[in-house]
Amino acid sequence: MRVLKISDLPEEPMGTATPIEGWTGGPVIRMRQTVIGDGQSENFRCSVVNFRAGATTGWHAHDSDQLLVVTGGKGFAATETERREITVGDIVQIKAGERHLHGALADTPLSHITVTTVGSKSKR
């Protein structure tokens, strides 16, 4: 058994962040805090992803289901047919293969825990 505190996990820069549509506030940033990294579980990968205001993942799809558990701020999750605002306590399930994006609103950061299966891939 492991017990972790999110506040103790180091933040690592993520390669890219895509601004929300209409964003004029400058560069956007997202950071990752690894909870369950590669090789630490036979079944899952898990991270906390922290979006600064205006930052999103950009459109992408996974080859496994993805769970998002919102832990801070406000944001949104969207598919090609639906967009929903999300806030602390919300849980989002995104089905494998479903094209989607998620991220912060223009005026607030967003943090969520993301869970995927080991070996799963995403593509833009």
N, CA, C and O atoms as a Tinker XYZ file with bonds, in Angstrom:
   496  protein
     1  N      0.843000   -1.173000    0.000000    73     2
     2  CA     0.000000    0.000000    0.000000    64     1     3
     3  C      0.890000    1.238000    0.000000    63     2     4     5
     4  O      1.932000    1.284000    0.654000    81     3
     5  N      0.444000    2.236000   -0.754000    73     3     6
     6  CA     1.112000    3.545000   -0.771000    64     5     7
     7  C      0.081000    4.581000   -0.375000    63     6     8     9
     8  O     -1.086000    4.484000   -0.755000    81     7
     9  N      0.505000    5.558000    0.376000    73     7    10
    10  CA    -0.337000    6.708000    0.696000    64     9    11
    11  C      0.468000    7.940000    0.298000    63    10    12    13
    12  O      1.590000    8.137000    0.765000    81    11
    13  N     -0.112000    8.763000   -0.564000    73    11    14
    14  CA     0.573000    9.944000   -1.083000    64    13    15
    15  C     -0.240000   11.195000   -0.788000    63    14    16    17
    16  O     -1.459000   11.134000   -0.625000    81    15
    17  N      0.435000   12.306000   -0.722000    73    15    18
    18  CA    -0.221000   13.606000   -0.655000    64    17    19
    19  C      0.055000   14.325000   -1.964000    63    18    20    21
    20  O      1.208000   14.426000   -2.383000    81    19
    21  N     -0.988000   14.826000   -2.616000    73    19    22
    22  CA    -0.806000   15.539000   -3.879000    64    21    23
    23  C      0.198000   16.669000   -3.712000    63    22    24    25
    24  O      1.017000   16.913000   -4.597000    81    23
    25  N      0.136000   17.357000   -2.580000    73    23    26
    26  CA     1.035000   18.501000   -2.359000    64    25    27
    27  C      2.508000   18.095000   -2.291000    63    26    28    29
    28  O      3.387000   18.943000   -2.448000    81    27
    29  N      2.789000   16.806000   -2.058000    73    27    30
    30  CA     4.178000   16.342000   -1.998000    64    29    31
    31  C      4.725000   15.866000   -3.344000    63    30    32    33
    32  O      5.926000   15.625000   -3.469000    81    31
    33  N      3.864000   15.728000   -4.348000    73    31    34
    34  CA     4.295000   15.223000   -5.651000    64    33    35
    35  C      4.920000   16.357000   -6.468000    63    34    36    37
    36  O      4.322000   17.427000   -6.586000    81    35
    37  N      6.101000   16.143000   -7.030000    73    35    38
    38  CA     6.723000   17.202000   -7.835000    64    37    39
    39  C      5.946000   17.446000   -9.133000    63    38    40    41
    40  O      5.407000   16.517000   -9.735000    81    39
    41  N      5.900000   18.704000   -9.546000    73    39    42
    42  CA     5.276000   19.063000  -10.825000    64    41    43
    43  C      6.314000   18.970000  -11.928000    63    42    44    45
    44  O      7.441000   19.446000  -11.787000    81    43
    45  N      5.907000   18.341000  -13.043000    73    43    46
    46  CA     6.769000   18.213000  -14.212000    64    45    47
    47  C      6.073000   18.893000  -15.382000    63    46    48    49
    48  O      4.875000   18.687000  -15.574000    81    47
    49  N      6.784000   19.701000  -16.171000    73    47    50
    50  CA     6.149000   20.325000  -17.329000    64    49    51
    51  C      5.669000   19.276000  -18.326000    63    50    52    53
    52  O      6.329000   18.259000  -18.541000    81    51
    53  N      4.522000   19.533000  -18.927000    73    51    54
    54  CA     4.026000   18.671000  -20.006000    64    53    55
    55  C      4.399000   19.321000  -21.321000    63    54    56    57
    56  O      4.517000   20.544000  -21.401000    81    55
    57  N      4.582000   18.527000  -22.335000    73    55    58
    58  CA     5.080000   19.002000  -23.613000    64    57    59
    59  C      4.289000   20.127000  -24.251000    63    58    60    61
    60  O      4.872000   21.098000  -24.734000    81    59
    61  N      2.971000   20.008000  -24.260000    73    59    62
    62  CA     2.191000   21.020000  -24.955000    64    61    63
    63  C      0.933000   21.350000  -24.184000    63    62    64    65
    64  O      0.422000   20.534000  -23.417000    81    63
    65  N      0.450000   22.531000  -24.394000    73    63    66
    66  CA    -0.872000   22.953000  -23.938000    64    65    67
    67  C     -1.466000   23.758000  -25.080000    63    66    68    69
    68  O     -0.764000   24.515000  -25.750000    81    67
    69  N     -2.735000   23.592000  -25.292000    73    67    70
    70  CA    -3.434000   24.300000  -26.359000    64    69    71
    71  C     -4.346000   25.335000  -25.720000    63    70    72    73
    72  O     -5.083000   25.001000  -24.793000    81    71
    73  N     -4.321000   26.586000  -26.184000    73    71    74
    74  CA    -5.199000   27.588000  -25.592000    64    73    75
    75  C     -6.663000   27.330000  -25.934000    63    74    76    77
    76  O     -6.980000   26.783000  -26.990000    81    75
    77  N     -7.556000   27.737000  -25.013000    73    75    78
    78  CA    -8.979000   27.643000  -25.321000    64    77    79
    79  C     -9.290000   28.602000  -26.463000    63    78    80    81
    80  O     -8.577000   29.580000  -26.686000    81    79
    81  N    -10.359000   28.304000  -27.176000    73    79    82
    82  CA   -10.761000   29.138000  -28.309000    64    81    83
    83  C    -10.973000   30.574000  -27.855000    63    82    84    85
    84  O    -11.678000   30.822000  -26.877000    81    83
    85  N    -10.367000   31.515000  -28.558000    73    83    86
    86  CA   -10.493000   32.928000  -28.244000    64    85    87
    87  C     -9.517000   33.443000  -27.197000    63    86    88    89
    88  O     -9.581000   34.618000  -26.837000    81    87
    89  N     -8.616000   32.604000  -26.696000    73    87    90
    90  CA    -7.663000   32.996000  -25.647000    64    89    91
    91  C     -6.712000   34.057000  -26.149000    63    90    92    93
    92  O     -6.121000   33.898000  -27.217000    81    91
    93  N     -6.548000   35.153000  -25.392000    73    91    94
    94  CA    -5.616000   36.229000  -25.750000    64    93    95
    95  C     -4.672000   36.547000  -24.591000    63    94    96    97
    96  O     -4.009000   37.584000  -24.608000    81    95
    97  N     -4.602000   35.685000  -23.602000    73    95    98
    98  CA    -3.828000   35.959000  -22.401000    64    97    99
    99  C     -2.373000   35.544000  -22.432000    63    98   100   101
   100  O     -1.721000   35.558000  -21.388000    81    99
   101  N     -1.840000   35.177000  -23.574000    73    99   102
   102  CA    -0.434000   34.786000  -23.654000    64   101   103
   103  C     -0.258000   33.279000  -23.601000    63   102   104   105
   104  O     -1.211000   32.532000  -23.823000    81   103
   105  N      0.979000   32.819000  -23.301000    73   103   106
   106  CA     1.271000   31.382000  -23.309000    64   105   107
   107  C      0.410000   30.620000  -22.294000    63   106   108   109
   108  O      0.062000   31.151000  -21.239000    81   107
   109  N      0.079000   29.387000  -22.621000    73   107   110
   110  CA    -0.674000   28.529000  -21.706000    64   109   111
   111  C      0.215000   27.371000  -21.271000    63   110   112   113
   112  O      1.079000   26.919000  -22.021000    81   111
   113  N     -0.009000   26.900000  -20.052000    73   111   114
   114  CA     0.876000   25.897000  -19.448000    64   113   115
   115  C      0.034000   24.823000  -18.765000    63   114   116   117
   116  O     -1.004000   25.116000  -18.170000    81   115
   117  N      0.496000   23.578000  -18.858000    73   115   118
   118  CA    -0.046000   22.515000  -18.010000    64   117   119
   119  C      1.108000   21.696000  -17.467000    63   118   120   121
   120  O      2.127000   21.504000  -18.131000    81   119
   121  N      0.926000   21.219000  -16.246000    73   119   122
   122  CA     1.962000   20.476000  -15.530000    64   121   123
   123  C      1.381000   19.144000  -15.064000    63   122   124   125
   124  O      0.168000   19.009000  -14.903000    81   123
   125  N      2.260000   18.157000  -14.848000    73   123   126
   126  CA     1.840000   16.829000  -14.403000    64   125   127
   127  C      2.505000   16.493000  -13.070000    63   126   128   129
   128  O      3.671000   16.811000  -12.837000    81   127
   129  N      1.731000   15.841000  -12.204000    73   127   130
   130  CA     2.256000   15.243000  -10.978000    64   129   131
   131  C      1.936000   13.749000  -11.068000    63   130   132   133
   132  O      0.770000   13.359000  -11.008000    81   131
   133  N      2.957000   12.923000  -11.211000    73   131   134
   134  CA     2.741000   11.493000  -11.409000    64   133   135
   135  C      2.354000   10.826000  -10.093000    63   134   136   137
   136  O      3.057000   10.954000   -9.091000    81   135
   137  N      1.232000   10.115000  -10.108000    73   135   138
   138  CA     0.761000    9.353000   -8.954000    64   137   139
   139  C      1.161000    7.886000   -9.117000    63   138   140   141
   140  O      1.809000    7.316000   -8.238000    81   139
   141  N      0.777000    7.278000  -10.236000    73   139   142
   142  CA     1.171000    5.909000  -10.567000    64   141   143
   143  C      1.837000    5.963000  -11.930000    63   142   144   145
   144  O      1.167000    6.117000  -12.951000    81   143
   145  N      3.144000    5.836000  -11.942000    73   143   146
   146  CA     3.904000    5.943000  -13.181000    64   145   147
   147  C      4.096000    4.593000  -13.852000    63   146   148   149
   148  O      3.688000    3.556000  -13.330000    81   147
   149  N      4.722000    4.629000  -15.013000    73   147   150
   150  CA     5.013000    3.398000  -15.746000    64   149   151
   151  C      5.794000    2.445000  -14.844000    63   150   152   153
   152  O      6.758000    2.845000  -14.191000    81   151
   153  N      5.370000    1.176000  -14.813000    73   151   154
   154  CA     6.043000    0.156000  -14.026000    64   153   155
   155  C      5.603000    0.061000  -12.577000    63   154   156   157
   156  O      6.048000   -0.838000  -11.864000    81   155
   157  N      4.734000    0.969000  -12.117000    73   155   158
   158  CA     4.292000    0.932000  -10.722000    64   157   159
   159  C      2.974000    0.178000  -10.526000    63   158   160   161
   160  O      2.584000   -0.091000   -9.390000    81   159
   161  N      2.295000   -0.161000  -11.601000    73   159   162
   162  CA     1.052000   -0.931000  -11.534000    64   161   163
   163  C      0.943000   -1.759000  -12.806000    63   162   164   165
   164  O      1.386000   -1.337000  -13.875000    81   163
   165  N      0.361000   -2.920000  -12.682000    73   163   166
   166  CA     0.125000   -3.746000  -13.860000    64   165   167
   167  C     -1.114000   -3.295000  -14.619000    63   166   168   169
   168  O     -1.331000   -3.724000  -15.752000    81   167
   169  N     -1.928000   -2.437000  -14.016000    73   167   170
   170  CA    -3.226000   -2.097000  -14.587000    64   169   171
   171  C     -3.423000   -0.630000  -14.953000    63   170   172   173
   172  O     -4.036000   -0.330000  -15.979000    81   171
   173  N     -2.912000    0.295000  -14.128000    73   171   174
   174  CA    -3.275000    1.704000  -14.292000    64   173   175
   175  C     -2.068000    2.626000  -14.352000    63   174   176   177
   176  O     -0.985000    2.320000  -13.853000    81   175
   177  N     -2.304000    3.768000  -14.985000    73   175   178
   178  CA    -1.433000    4.942000  -14.873000    64   177   179
   179  C     -2.304000    6.051000  -14.315000    63   178   180   181
   180  O     -3.491000    6.139000  -14.632000    81   179
   181  N     -1.719000    6.889000  -13.494000    73   179   182
   182  CA    -2.515000    7.934000  -12.847000    64   181   183
   183  C     -1.633000    9.148000  -12.594000    63   182   184   185
   184  O     -0.503000    9.023000  -12.121000    81   183
   185  N     -2.163000   10.324000  -12.917000    73   183   186
   186  CA    -1.452000   11.579000  -12.682000    64   185   187
   187  C     -2.450000   12.648000  -12.276000    63   186   188   189
   188  O     -3.649000   12.539000  -12.534000    81   187
   189  N     -1.929000   13.676000  -11.638000    73   187   190
   190  CA    -2.671000   14.915000  -11.465000    64   189   191
   191  C     -2.189000   15.833000  -12.576000    63   190   192   193
   192  O     -0.983000   15.997000  -12.763000    81   191
   193  N     -3.115000   16.433000  -13.316000    73   191   194
   194  CA    -2.745000   17.391000  -14.352000    64   193   195
   195  C     -3.278000   18.754000  -13.918000    63   194   196   197
   196  O     -4.457000   18.911000  -13.598000    81   195
   197  N     -2.374000   19.735000  -13.916000    73   195   198
   198  CA    -2.695000   21.098000  -13.484000    64   197   199
   199  C     -2.639000   22.029000  -14.686000    63   198   200   201
   200  O     -1.588000   22.205000  -15.301000    81   199
   201  N     -3.780000   22.620000  -15.012000    73   199   202
   202  CA    -3.897000   23.539000  -16.145000    64   201   203
   203  C     -3.913000   24.963000  -15.614000    63   202   204   205
   204  O     -4.694000   25.276000  -14.716000    81   203
   205  N     -3.075000   25.821000  -16.146000    73   203   206
   206  CA    -3.196000   27.245000  -15.835000    64   205   207
   207  C     -4.399000   27.781000  -16.609000    63   206   208   209
   208  O     -4.852000   27.149000  -17.564000    81   207
   209  N     -4.912000   28.927000  -16.209000    73   207   210
   210  CA    -6.084000   29.514000  -16.869000    64   209   211
   211  C     -5.877000   29.531000  -18.379000    63   210   212   213
   212  O     -4.812000   29.905000  -18.870000    81   211
   213  N     -6.912000   29.121000  -19.106000    73   211   214
   214  CA    -6.885000   29.154000  -20.561000    64   213   215
   215  C     -6.231000   27.969000  -21.242000    63   214   216   217
   216  O     -6.248000   27.893000  -22.471000    81   215
   217  N     -5.648000   27.030000  -20.484000    73   215   218
   218  CA    -4.911000   25.903000  -21.074000    64   217   219
   219  C     -5.806000   24.680000  -21.243000    63   218   220   221
   220  O     -6.636000   24.390000  -20.381000    81   219
   221  N     -5.637000   23.959000  -22.357000    73   219   222
   222  CA    -6.354000   22.714000  -22.597000    64   221   223
   223  C     -5.392000   21.649000  -23.114000    63   222   224   225
   224  O     -4.213000   21.907000  -23.357000    81   223
   225  N     -5.930000   20.456000  -23.272000    73   223   226
   226  CA    -5.153000   19.354000  -23.838000    64   225   227
   227  C     -5.076000   19.425000  -25.357000    63   226   228   229
   228  O     -4.183000   18.825000  -25.956000    81   227
   229  N     -5.997000   20.149000  -25.989000    73   227   230
   230  CA    -6.174000   20.052000  -27.430000    64   229   231
   231  C     -6.953000   18.770000  -27.729000    63   230   232   233
   232  O     -7.073000   17.890000  -26.877000    81   231
   233  N     -7.476000   18.681000  -28.942000    73   231   234
   234  CA    -8.278000   17.521000  -29.334000    64   233   235
   235  C     -7.409000   16.278000  -29.415000    63   234   236   237
   236  O     -6.319000   16.309000  -29.987000    81   235
   237  N     -7.900000   15.174000  -28.836000    73   235   238
   238  CA    -7.176000   13.910000  -28.855000    64   237   239
   239  C     -8.131000   12.763000  -28.546000    63   238   240   241
   240  O     -9.287000   12.987000  -28.185000    81   239
   241  N     -7.643000   11.539000  -28.690000    73   239   242
   242  CA    -8.403000   10.331000  -28.344000    64   241   243
   243  C     -7.441000    9.324000  -27.730000    63   242   244   245
   244  O     -6.252000    9.312000  -28.049000    81   243
   245  N     -7.965000    8.481000  -26.849000    73   243   246
   246  CA    -7.186000    7.413000  -26.216000    64   245   247
   247  C     -7.677000    6.072000  -26.725000    63   246   248   249
   248  O     -8.821000    5.946000  -27.160000    81   247
   249  N     -6.806000    5.065000  -26.671000    73   247   250
   250  CA    -7.247000    3.729000  -27.057000    64   249   251
   251  C     -7.744000    2.919000  -25.854000    63   250   252   253
   252  O     -7.952000    1.710000  -25.958000    81   251
   253  N     -7.932000    3.591000  -24.714000    73   251   254
   254  CA    -8.591000    3.000000  -23.547000    64   253   255
   255  C     -9.521000    4.067000  -22.966000    63   254   256   257
   256  O     -9.406000    5.245000  -23.303000    81   255
   257  N    -10.432000    3.653000  -22.102000    73   255   258
   258  CA   -11.233000    4.639000  -21.400000    64   257   259
   259  C    -10.318000    5.522000  -20.554000    63   258   260   261
   260  O     -9.214000    5.114000  -20.193000    81   259
   261  N    -10.780000    6.729000  -20.242000    73   259   262
   262  CA   -10.053000    7.650000  -19.380000    64   261   263
   263  C    -11.024000    8.177000  -18.337000    63   262   264   265
   264  O    -12.164000    8.520000  -18.653000    81   263
   265  N    -10.568000    8.240000  -17.100000    73   263   266
   266  CA   -11.344000    8.865000  -16.034000    64   265   267
   267  C    -10.653000   10.156000  -15.623000    63   266   268   269
   268  O     -9.427000   10.204000  -15.515000    81   267
   269  N    -11.434000   11.193000  -15.395000    73   267   270
   270  CA   -10.949000   12.461000  -14.865000    64   269   271
   271  C    -11.707000   12.739000  -13.573000    63   270   272   273
   272  O    -12.935000   12.660000  -13.546000    81   271
   273  N    -10.983000   13.065000  -12.496000    73   271   274
   274  CA   -11.594000   13.423000  -11.222000    64   273   275
   275  C    -11.108000   14.830000  -10.885000    63   274   276   277
   276  O     -9.925000   15.038000  -10.612000    81   275
   277  N    -12.027000   15.792000  -10.907000    73   275   278
   278  CA   -11.646000   17.192000  -10.708000    64   277   279
   279  C    -11.334000   17.441000   -9.237000    63   278   280   281
   280  O    -12.148000   17.158000   -8.358000    81   279
   281  N    -10.128000   17.983000   -8.982000    73   279   282
   282  CA    -9.663000   18.234000   -7.618000    64   281   283
   283  C     -9.502000   19.719000   -7.297000    63   282   284   285
   284  O     -9.355000   20.078000   -6.129000    81   283
   285  N     -9.527000   20.586000   -8.307000    73   283   286
   286  CA    -9.374000   22.010000   -8.052000    64   285   287
   287  C     -9.806000   22.843000   -9.237000    63   286   288   289
   288  O     -9.655000   22.423000  -10.385000    81   287
   289  N    -10.348000   24.034000   -8.967000    73   287   290
   290  CA   -10.708000   24.984000  -10.016000    64   289   291
   291  C    -11.951000   24.607000  -10.777000    63   290   292   293
   292  O    -12.778000   23.817000  -10.322000    81   291
   293  N    -12.062000   25.203000  -11.968000    73   291   294
   294  CA   -13.184000   24.951000  -12.862000    64   293   295
   295  C    -12.654000   24.812000  -14.279000    63   294   296   297
   296  O    -11.642000   25.413000  -14.640000    81   295
   297  N    -13.344000   24.020000  -15.072000    73   295   298
   298  CA   -12.917000   23.830000  -16.444000    64   297   299
   299  C    -14.036000   23.254000  -17.272000    63   298   300   301
   300  O    -15.215000   23.494000  -17.010000    81   299
   301  N    -13.654000   22.488000  -18.278000    73   299   302
   302  CA   -14.642000   21.880000  -19.156000    64   301   303
   303  C    -14.073000   20.600000  -19.737000    63   302   304   305
   304  O    -12.860000   20.401000  -19.799000    81   303
   305  N    -14.982000   19.743000  -20.158000    73   303   306
   306  CA   -14.657000   18.562000  -20.945000    64   305   307
   307  C    -15.587000   18.594000  -22.143000    63   306   308   309
   308  O    -16.767000   18.914000  -22.003000    81   307
   309  N    -15.071000   18.265000  -23.322000    73   307   310
   310  CA   -15.878000   18.358000  -24.535000    64   309   311
   311  C    -15.598000   17.189000  -25.455000    63   310   312   313
   312  O    -14.480000   16.681000  -25.532000    81   311
   313  N    -16.649000   16.774000  -26.152000    73   311   314
   314  CA   -16.523000   15.841000  -27.265000    64   313   315
   315  C    -16.909000   16.626000  -28.508000    63   314   316   317
   316  O    -17.161000   17.829000  -28.429000    81   315
   317  N    -16.956000   15.971000  -29.631000    73   315   318
   318  CA   -17.331000   16.666000  -30.858000    64   317   319
   319  C    -18.799000   17.095000  -30.850000    63   318   320   321
   320  O    -19.199000   17.923000  -31.667000    81   319
   321  N    -19.614000   16.541000  -29.933000    73   319   322
   322  CA   -21.042000   16.872000  -29.906000    64   321   323
   323  C    -21.510000   17.505000  -28.610000    63   322   324   325
   324  O    -22.665000   17.920000  -28.523000    81   323
   325  N    -20.647000   17.596000  -27.590000    73   323   326
   326  CA   -21.092000   18.081000  -26.288000    64   325   327
   327  C    -19.945000   18.771000  -25.558000    63   326   328   329
   328  O    -18.790000   18.365000  -25.679000    81   327
   329  N    -20.272000   19.817000  -24.799000    73   327   330
   330  CA   -19.301000   20.503000  -23.943000    64   329   331
   331  C    -19.953000   20.704000  -22.587000    63   330   332   333
   332  O    -21.067000   21.220000  -22.498000    81   331
   333  N    -19.250000   20.291000  -21.517000    73   331   334
   334  CA   -19.785000   20.405000  -20.171000    64   333   335
   335  C    -18.776000   21.101000  -19.277000    63   334   336   337
   336  O    -17.584000   20.799000  -19.336000    81   335
   337  N    -19.239000   22.033000  -18.445000    73   335   338
   338  CA   -18.374000   22.614000  -17.433000    64   337   339
   339  C    -18.186000   21.594000  -16.322000    63   338   340   341
   340  O    -19.105000   20.846000  -15.990000    81   339
   341  N    -16.972000   21.569000  -15.744000    73   339   342
   342  CA   -16.649000   20.646000  -14.663000    64   341   343
   343  C    -16.007000   21.422000  -13.513000    63   342   344   345
   344  O    -15.336000   22.433000  -13.725000    81   343
   345  N    -16.225000   20.930000  -12.296000    73   343   346
   346  CA   -15.687000   21.580000  -11.109000    64   345   347
   347  C    -15.358000   20.517000  -10.061000    63   346   348   349
   348  O    -15.600000   19.330000  -10.276000    81   347
   349  N    -14.811000   20.947000   -8.938000    73   347   350
   350  CA   -14.353000   20.043000   -7.886000    64   349   351
   351  C    -15.426000   19.016000   -7.538000    63   350   352   353
   352  O    -16.580000   19.362000   -7.280000    81   351
   353  N    -15.021000   17.748000   -7.537000    73   351   354
   354  CA   -15.920000   16.651000   -7.211000    64   353   355
   355  C    -16.530000   15.969000   -8.416000    63   354   356   357
   356  O    -17.072000   14.870000   -8.292000    81   355
   357  N    -16.454000   16.600000   -9.588000    73   355   358
   358  CA   -16.996000   15.976000  -10.799000    64   357   359
   359  C    -16.065000   14.869000  -11.283000    63   358   360   361
   360  O    -14.843000   14.964000  -11.166000    81   359
   361  N    -16.672000   13.818000  -11.829000    73   359   362
   362  CA   -15.944000   12.698000  -12.420000    64   361   363
   363  C    -16.412000   12.559000  -13.867000    63   362   364   365
   364  O    -17.611000   12.497000  -14.137000    81   363
   365  N    -15.465000   12.512000  -14.781000    73   363   366
   366  CA   -15.765000   12.409000  -16.208000    64   365   367
   367  C    -15.224000   11.076000  -16.709000    63   366   368   369
   368  O    -14.068000   10.739000  -16.450000    81   367
   369  N    -16.050000   10.318000  -17.423000    73   367   370
   370  CA   -15.584000    9.105000  -18.095000    64   369   371
   371  C    -15.613000    9.363000  -19.587000    63   370   372   373
   372  O    -16.641000    9.749000  -20.143000    81   371
   373  N    -14.471000    9.147000  -20.234000    73   371   374
   374  CA   -14.358000    9.317000  -21.674000    64   373   375
   375  C    -14.075000    7.933000  -22.254000    63   374   376   377
   376  O    -13.108000    7.275000  -21.870000    81   375
   377  N    -14.909000    7.509000  -23.161000    73   375   378
   378  CA   -14.789000    6.166000  -23.746000    64   377   379
   379  C    -13.591000    6.077000  -24.696000    63   378   380   381
   380  O    -13.202000    7.065000  -25.320000    81   379
   381  N    -13.029000    4.903000  -24.791000    73   379   382
   382  CA   -11.923000    4.656000  -25.717000    64   381   383
   383  C    -12.327000    5.066000  -27.129000    63   382   384   385
   384  O    -13.424000    4.749000  -27.588000    81   383
   385  N    -11.428000    5.774000  -27.811000    73   383   386
   386  CA   -11.661000    6.187000  -29.188000    64   385   387
   387  C    -12.458000    7.467000  -29.349000    63   386   388   389
   388  O    -12.562000    7.983000  -30.462000    81   387
   389  N    -13.029000    7.997000  -28.265000    73   387   390
   390  CA   -13.848000    9.212000  -28.373000    64   389   391
   391  C    -12.946000   10.450000  -28.439000    63   390   392   393
   392  O    -12.161000   10.703000  -27.525000    81   391
   393  N    -13.067000   11.213000  -29.518000    73   391   394
   394  CA   -12.276000   12.441000  -29.686000    64   393   395
   395  C    -12.795000   13.478000  -28.698000    63   394   396   397
   396  O    -13.997000   13.735000  -28.628000    81   395
   397  N    -11.875000   14.077000  -27.932000    73   395   398
   398  CA   -12.284000   14.988000  -26.867000    64   397   399
   399  C    -11.160000   15.960000  -26.516000    63   398   400   401
   400  O    -10.030000   15.827000  -26.986000    81   399
   401  N    -11.495000   16.932000  -25.684000    73   399   402
   402  CA   -10.498000   17.786000  -25.063000    64   401   403
   403  C    -11.011000   18.197000  -23.708000    63   402   404   405
   404  O    -12.212000   18.129000  -23.443000    81   403
   405  N    -10.098000   18.627000  -22.838000    73   403   406
   406  CA   -10.475000   19.098000  -21.511000    64   405   407
   407  C     -9.444000   20.105000  -21.059000    63   406   408   409
   408  O     -8.289000   20.069000  -21.484000    81   407
   409  N     -9.877000   21.011000  -20.188000    73   407   410
   410  CA    -8.953000   22.020000  -19.706000    64   409   411
   411  C     -9.631000   23.076000  -18.870000    63   410   412   413
   412  O    -10.790000   22.938000  -18.478000    81   411
   413  N     -8.887000   24.139000  -18.603000    73   411   414
   414  CA    -9.329000   25.221000  -17.727000    64   413   415
   415  C    -10.160000   26.244000  -18.492000    63   414   416   417
   416  O    -10.082000   26.355000  -19.715000    81   415
   417  N    -10.954000   26.985000  -17.733000    73   415   418
   418  CA   -11.659000   28.133000  -18.290000    64   417   419
   419  C    -10.681000   29.312000  -18.392000    63   418   420   421
   420  O     -9.543000   29.215000  -17.933000    81   419
   421  N    -11.117000   30.404000  -18.983000    73   419   422
   422  CA   -10.238000   31.557000  -19.197000    64   421   423
   423  C     -9.863000   32.272000  -17.907000    63   422   424   425
   424  O     -8.829000   32.937000  -17.852000    81   423
   425  N    -10.690000   32.147000  -16.864000    73   423   426
   426  CA   -10.458000   32.937000  -15.660000    64   425   427
   427  C    -10.079000   32.111000  -14.431000    63   426   428   429
   428  O    -10.042000   32.651000  -13.325000    81   427
   429  N     -9.800000   30.836000  -14.592000    73   427   430
   430  CA    -9.464000   30.001000  -13.435000    64   429   431
   431  C     -8.616000   28.816000  -13.868000    63   430   432   433
   432  O     -8.779000   28.315000  -14.981000    81   431
   433  N     -7.710000   28.359000  -13.006000    73   431   434
   434  CA    -6.991000   27.128000  -13.304000    64   433   435
   435  C     -7.896000   25.921000  -13.077000    63   434   436   437
   436  O     -9.001000   26.055000  -12.551000    81   435
   437  N     -7.422000   24.746000  -13.476000    73   435   438
   438  CA    -8.120000   23.475000  -13.273000    64   437   439
   439  C     -7.094000   22.413000  -12.913000    63   438   440   441
   440  O     -6.014000   22.351000  -13.501000    81   439
   441  N     -7.445000   21.571000  -11.933000    73   439   442
   442  CA    -6.637000   20.393000  -11.631000    64   441   443
   443  C     -7.549000   19.187000  -11.648000    63   442   444   445
   444  O     -8.658000   19.224000  -11.116000    81   443
   445  N     -7.067000   18.099000  -12.275000    73   443   446
   446  CA    -7.814000   16.849000  -12.219000    64   445   447
   447  C     -6.858000   15.674000  -12.170000    63   446   448   449
   448  O     -5.725000   15.742000  -12.645000    81   447
   449  N     -7.348000   14.596000  -11.582000    73   447   450
   450  CA    -6.639000   13.333000  -11.607000    64   449   451
   451  C     -7.084000   12.610000  -12.870000    63   450   452   453
   452  O     -8.277000   12.559000  -13.168000    81   451
   453  N     -6.146000   12.058000  -13.603000    73   451   454
   454  CA    -6.470000   11.275000  -14.794000    64   453   455
   455  C     -6.017000    9.834000  -14.588000    63   454   456   457
   456  O     -4.917000    9.583000  -14.097000    81   455
   457  N     -6.870000    8.898000  -14.965000    73   455   458
   458  CA    -6.571000    7.471000  -14.851000    64   457   459
   459  C     -6.769000    6.831000  -16.220000    63   458   460   461
   460  O     -7.821000    6.982000  -16.842000    81   459
   461  N     -5.744000    6.116000  -16.681000    73   459   462
   462  CA    -5.829000    5.335000  -17.921000    64   461   463
   463  C     -5.200000    3.969000  -17.646000    63   462   464   465
   464  O     -4.623000    3.739000  -16.583000    81   463
   465  N     -5.319000    3.079000  -18.610000    73   463   466
   466  CA    -4.722000    1.751000  -18.446000    64   465   467
   467  C     -3.256000    1.759000  -18.875000    63   466   468   469
   468  O     -2.838000    2.552000  -19.718000    81   467
   469  N     -2.501000    0.863000  -18.275000    73   467   470
   470  CA    -1.095000    0.713000  -18.637000    64   469   471
   471  C     -0.997000    0.382000  -20.132000    63   470   472   473
   472  O     -1.743000   -0.449000  -20.650000    81   471
   473  N     -0.069000    1.044000  -20.800000    73   471   474
   474  CA     0.174000    0.777000  -22.207000    64   473   475
   475  C     -0.758000    1.511000  -23.153000    63   474   476   477
   476  O     -0.583000    1.439000  -24.369000    81   475
   477  N     -1.747000    2.217000  -22.617000    73   475   478
   478  CA    -2.664000    2.923000  -23.513000    64   477   479
   479  C     -1.944000    4.090000  -24.182000    63   478   480   481
   480  O     -0.989000    4.649000  -23.643000    81   479
   481  N     -2.417000    4.432000  -25.338000    73   479   482
   482  CA    -1.821000    5.510000  -26.135000    64   481   483
   483  C     -2.891000    6.559000  -26.443000    63   482   484   485
   484  O     -4.087000    6.268000  -26.476000    81   483
   485  N     -2.426000    7.770000  -26.663000    73   483   486
   486  CA    -3.342000    8.803000  -27.141000    64   485   487
   487  C     -2.761000    9.381000  -28.424000    63   486   488   489
   488  O     -1.551000    9.362000  -28.648000    81   487
   489  N     -3.657000    9.895000  -29.257000    73   487   490
   490  CA    -3.196000   10.540000  -30.484000    64   489   491
   491  C     -4.043000   11.764000  -30.747000    63   490   492   493
   492  O     -5.229000   11.813000  -30.420000    81   491
   493  N     -3.397000   12.758000  -31.350000    73   491   494
   494  CA    -4.071000   14.011000  -31.683000    64   493   495
   495  C     -4.685000   13.903000  -33.041000    63   494   496
   496  O     -5.304000   14.855000  -33.516000    81   495
